[in-house]
Amino acid sequence: MKRRIFTLGALAALATSGCSSKFRSYNGPEVTSIVVNKGERRMYLLHHDQVIKDVEFDLGFAPVGHKQIEGDGRTPEGVYFIDRRNPNSQFHLSLGISYPGPADVAAARAFNKSPGGDIFIHGQPNKEKAKGRDWTAGCIAVKNRDIEKIYAMVRDGTPVFLYP
């Protein structure tokens, strides 16, 4: 009898462990663009002109202004695209933003500097806690439950409009 109870408990634990996966499915309307309003700390996932998801976020440690050079802690402003995804990110899950563009590279070179890169929409750190508000090096950080939904909803090539 004890063996049977143990076996049933183990099977229940295995069955529910599948529910905790960070990978979700999405069957709703296509996300045709992402609008990021840095000043309001709000990100909107849109299907044409209809908001289908609204998310709060944190920014880089220097949240005001357009990213100009590597290490400045700023988040880019302008039009970019989702160009990659990282299921093994050190920040739960992450979606890459196509920064730097040609104009960003040219502007940084004018200062004889690198524009930087590796700008993502990502979740919380896997190994430590986020350090208050606006703690990233220029990325857009959301809660893990939000990046799980965003990761499922957004496809590569989706335009991202980043506004001050």
Short mmCIF file of C-alpha atoms in Angstrom, two decimals:
data_model
loop_
_atom_site.label_atom_id
_atom_site.label_comp_id
_atom_site.label_asym_id
_atom_site.label_seq_id
_atom_site.Cartn_x
_atom_site.Cartn_y
_atom_site.Cartn_z
CA MET A 1 0.00 0.00 0.00
CA LYS A 2 2.81 2.42 0.91
CA ARG A 3 4.54 1.67 -2.40
CA ARG A 4 1.32 2.42 -4.29
CA ILE A 5 0.85 5.78 -2.49
CA PHE A 6 4.51 6.67 -3.17
CA THR A 7 4.14 5.77 -6.85
CA LEU A 8 0.97 7.84 -7.21
CA GLY A 9 2.66 10.80 -5.49
CA ALA A 10 5.69 10.53 -7.77
CA LEU A 11 3.47 10.39 -10.86
CA ALA A 12 1.53 13.45 -9.69
CA ALA A 13 4.80 15.36 -9.14
CA LEU A 14 6.01 14.45 -12.63
CA ALA A 15 2.70 15.46 -14.18
CA THR A 16 2.67 18.88 -12.53
CA SER A 17 6.36 19.54 -13.24
CA GLY A 18 5.45 19.79 -16.93
CA CYS A 19 3.12 22.68 -16.08
CA SER A 20 5.99 24.80 -14.82
CA SER A 21 7.73 25.06 -18.19
CA LYS A 22 8.82 28.53 -19.24
CA PHE A 23 7.71 27.77 -22.79
CA ARG A 24 4.12 28.67 -23.48
CA SER A 25 1.93 28.48 -26.54
CA TYR A 26 -0.07 31.32 -28.03
CA ASN A 27 -3.02 31.11 -30.40
CA GLY A 28 -4.26 34.71 -30.36
CA PRO A 29 -3.96 37.51 -32.90
CA GLU A 30 -0.54 38.07 -34.50
CA VAL A 31 1.68 40.64 -32.81
CA THR A 32 2.38 43.04 -35.68
CA SER A 33 4.48 45.52 -33.67
CA ILE A 34 5.85 46.33 -30.24
CA VAL A 35 5.73 49.90 -28.91
CA VAL A 36 8.03 50.77 -26.02
CA ASN A 37 7.39 54.02 -24.15
CA LYS A 38 10.51 54.47 -22.02
CA GLY A 39 9.18 57.46 -20.06
CA GLU A 40 6.03 55.61 -18.98
CA ARG A 41 7.88 52.29 -18.56
CA ARG A 42 5.14 50.61 -20.62
CA MET A 43 5.44 48.20 -23.52
CA TYR A 44 2.51 47.50 -25.80
CA LEU A 45 2.17 44.46 -28.04
CA LEU A 46 -0.13 45.38 -30.89
CA HIS A 47 -2.14 43.63 -33.55
CA HIS A 48 -2.22 46.48 -36.06
CA ASP A 49 -3.72 49.33 -33.97
CA GLN A 50 -5.20 47.15 -31.20
CA VAL A 51 -3.27 46.61 -27.94
CA ILE A 52 -3.30 42.91 -27.07
CA LYS A 53 -0.82 43.05 -24.17
CA ASP A 54 0.45 45.88 -21.95
CA VAL A 55 3.54 45.29 -19.80
CA GLU A 56 5.52 47.31 -17.25
CA PHE A 57 9.35 47.13 -17.44
CA ASP A 58 12.72 48.33 -16.14
CA LEU A 59 15.44 49.90 -18.30
CA GLY A 60 19.17 50.47 -18.28
CA PHE A 61 20.87 52.21 -15.38
CA ALA A 62 20.87 55.47 -17.42
CA PRO A 63 17.26 55.44 -18.65
CA VAL A 64 17.08 58.87 -20.33
CA GLY A 65 18.35 59.35 -23.88
CA HIS A 66 19.25 57.21 -26.86
CA LYS A 67 22.00 54.61 -26.56
CA GLN A 68 25.13 56.03 -28.21
CA ILE A 69 28.11 53.95 -27.12
CA GLU A 70 28.87 50.66 -25.45
CA GLY A 71 28.59 50.81 -21.68
CA ASP A 72 26.50 53.99 -21.46
CA GLY A 73 23.62 52.11 -19.76
CA ARG A 74 21.04 53.58 -22.10
CA THR A 75 18.28 51.84 -24.01
CA PRO A 76 18.10 52.63 -27.73
CA GLU A 77 15.38 54.80 -29.25
CA GLY A 78 14.11 54.39 -32.79
CA VAL A 79 12.81 51.58 -34.97
CA TYR A 80 14.39 48.13 -34.69
CA PHE A 81 13.27 44.52 -35.12
CA ILE A 82 13.19 41.34 -33.08
CA ASP A 83 16.10 39.52 -34.69
CA ARG A 84 16.82 36.54 -32.42
CA ARG A 85 15.62 34.63 -29.39
CA ASN A 86 17.54 32.99 -26.58
CA PRO A 87 15.80 30.19 -24.69
CA ASN A 88 18.93 29.70 -22.53
CA SER A 89 19.38 33.34 -21.53
CA GLN A 90 20.93 34.29 -18.21
CA PHE A 91 17.72 36.34 -17.83
CA HIS A 92 15.08 33.54 -17.98
CA LEU A 93 14.16 34.08 -21.67
CA SER A 94 15.14 36.85 -24.06
CA LEU A 95 14.26 38.37 -27.43
CA GLY A 96 17.03 40.22 -29.27
CA ILE A 97 16.53 43.73 -30.65
CA SER A 98 18.42 44.57 -33.87
CA TYR A 99 20.48 47.39 -32.29
CA PRO A 100 22.89 48.69 -33.53
CA GLY A 101 21.64 49.80 -36.91
CA PRO A 102 23.89 51.46 -39.51
CA ALA A 103 23.15 54.97 -38.16
CA ASP A 104 24.04 53.82 -34.61
CA VAL A 105 27.35 52.38 -35.82
CA ALA A 106 28.19 55.59 -37.73
CA ALA A 107 27.32 57.81 -34.73
CA ALA A 108 29.53 55.77 -32.37
CA ARG A 109 32.40 55.72 -34.86
CA ALA A 110 32.28 59.52 -34.98
CA PHE A 111 33.39 59.33 -31.31
CA ASN A 112 35.86 56.54 -32.13
CA LYS A 113 33.75 54.22 -29.93
CA SER A 114 31.75 51.01 -30.26
CA PRO A 115 27.95 51.35 -30.30
CA GLY A 116 27.60 48.26 -28.14
CA GLY A 117 24.97 45.63 -28.78
CA ASP A 118 23.20 42.70 -27.16
CA ILE A 119 20.06 44.69 -26.44
CA PHE A 120 17.20 42.41 -25.44
CA ILE A 121 13.71 42.26 -24.03
CA HIS A 122 14.30 39.78 -21.21
CA GLY A 123 13.12 38.43 -17.88
CA GLN A 124 14.76 38.57 -14.48
CA PRO A 125 18.29 37.29 -13.77
CA ASN A 126 18.58 33.54 -13.20
CA LYS A 127 21.34 33.69 -10.58
CA GLU A 128 20.60 36.83 -8.56
CA LYS A 129 17.85 39.36 -7.93
CA ALA A 130 17.38 42.51 -9.98
CA LYS A 131 18.86 45.52 -8.24
CA GLY A 132 15.92 47.91 -7.95
CA ARG A 133 14.53 49.92 -10.84
CA ASP A 134 16.46 50.48 -14.08
CA TRP A 135 19.19 47.96 -13.38
CA THR A 136 20.02 46.59 -16.84
CA ALA A 137 22.92 47.60 -19.09
CA GLY A 138 20.44 48.99 -21.67
CA CYS A 139 17.92 46.20 -22.09
CA ILE A 140 14.19 46.11 -21.38
CA ALA A 141 13.52 43.86 -18.38
CA VAL A 142 10.10 42.43 -17.58
CA LYS A 143 8.83 39.94 -15.01
CA ASN A 144 9.46 36.29 -15.87
CA ARG A 145 5.75 35.54 -16.30
CA ASP A 146 5.57 38.41 -18.81
CA ILE A 147 8.61 37.34 -20.87
CA GLU A 148 7.15 33.83 -21.08
CA LYS A 149 4.00 35.27 -22.69
CA ILE A 150 5.89 37.75 -24.87
CA TYR A 151 8.33 35.05 -26.03
CA ALA A 152 5.37 32.91 -27.17
CA MET A 153 3.49 35.81 -28.80
CA VAL A 154 6.26 37.62 -30.73
CA ARG A 155 7.92 36.33 -33.89
CA ASP A 156 11.33 37.19 -35.31
CA GLY A 157 11.06 40.18 -37.64
CA THR A 158 8.45 41.98 -35.52
CA PRO A 159 9.15 45.75 -35.56
CA VAL A 160 9.96 47.42 -32.23
CA PHE A 161 9.31 51.16 -31.87
CA LEU A 162 11.28 52.57 -28.93
CA TYR A 163 10.15 56.05 -27.85
CA PRO A 164 11.57 58.38 -25.19
#
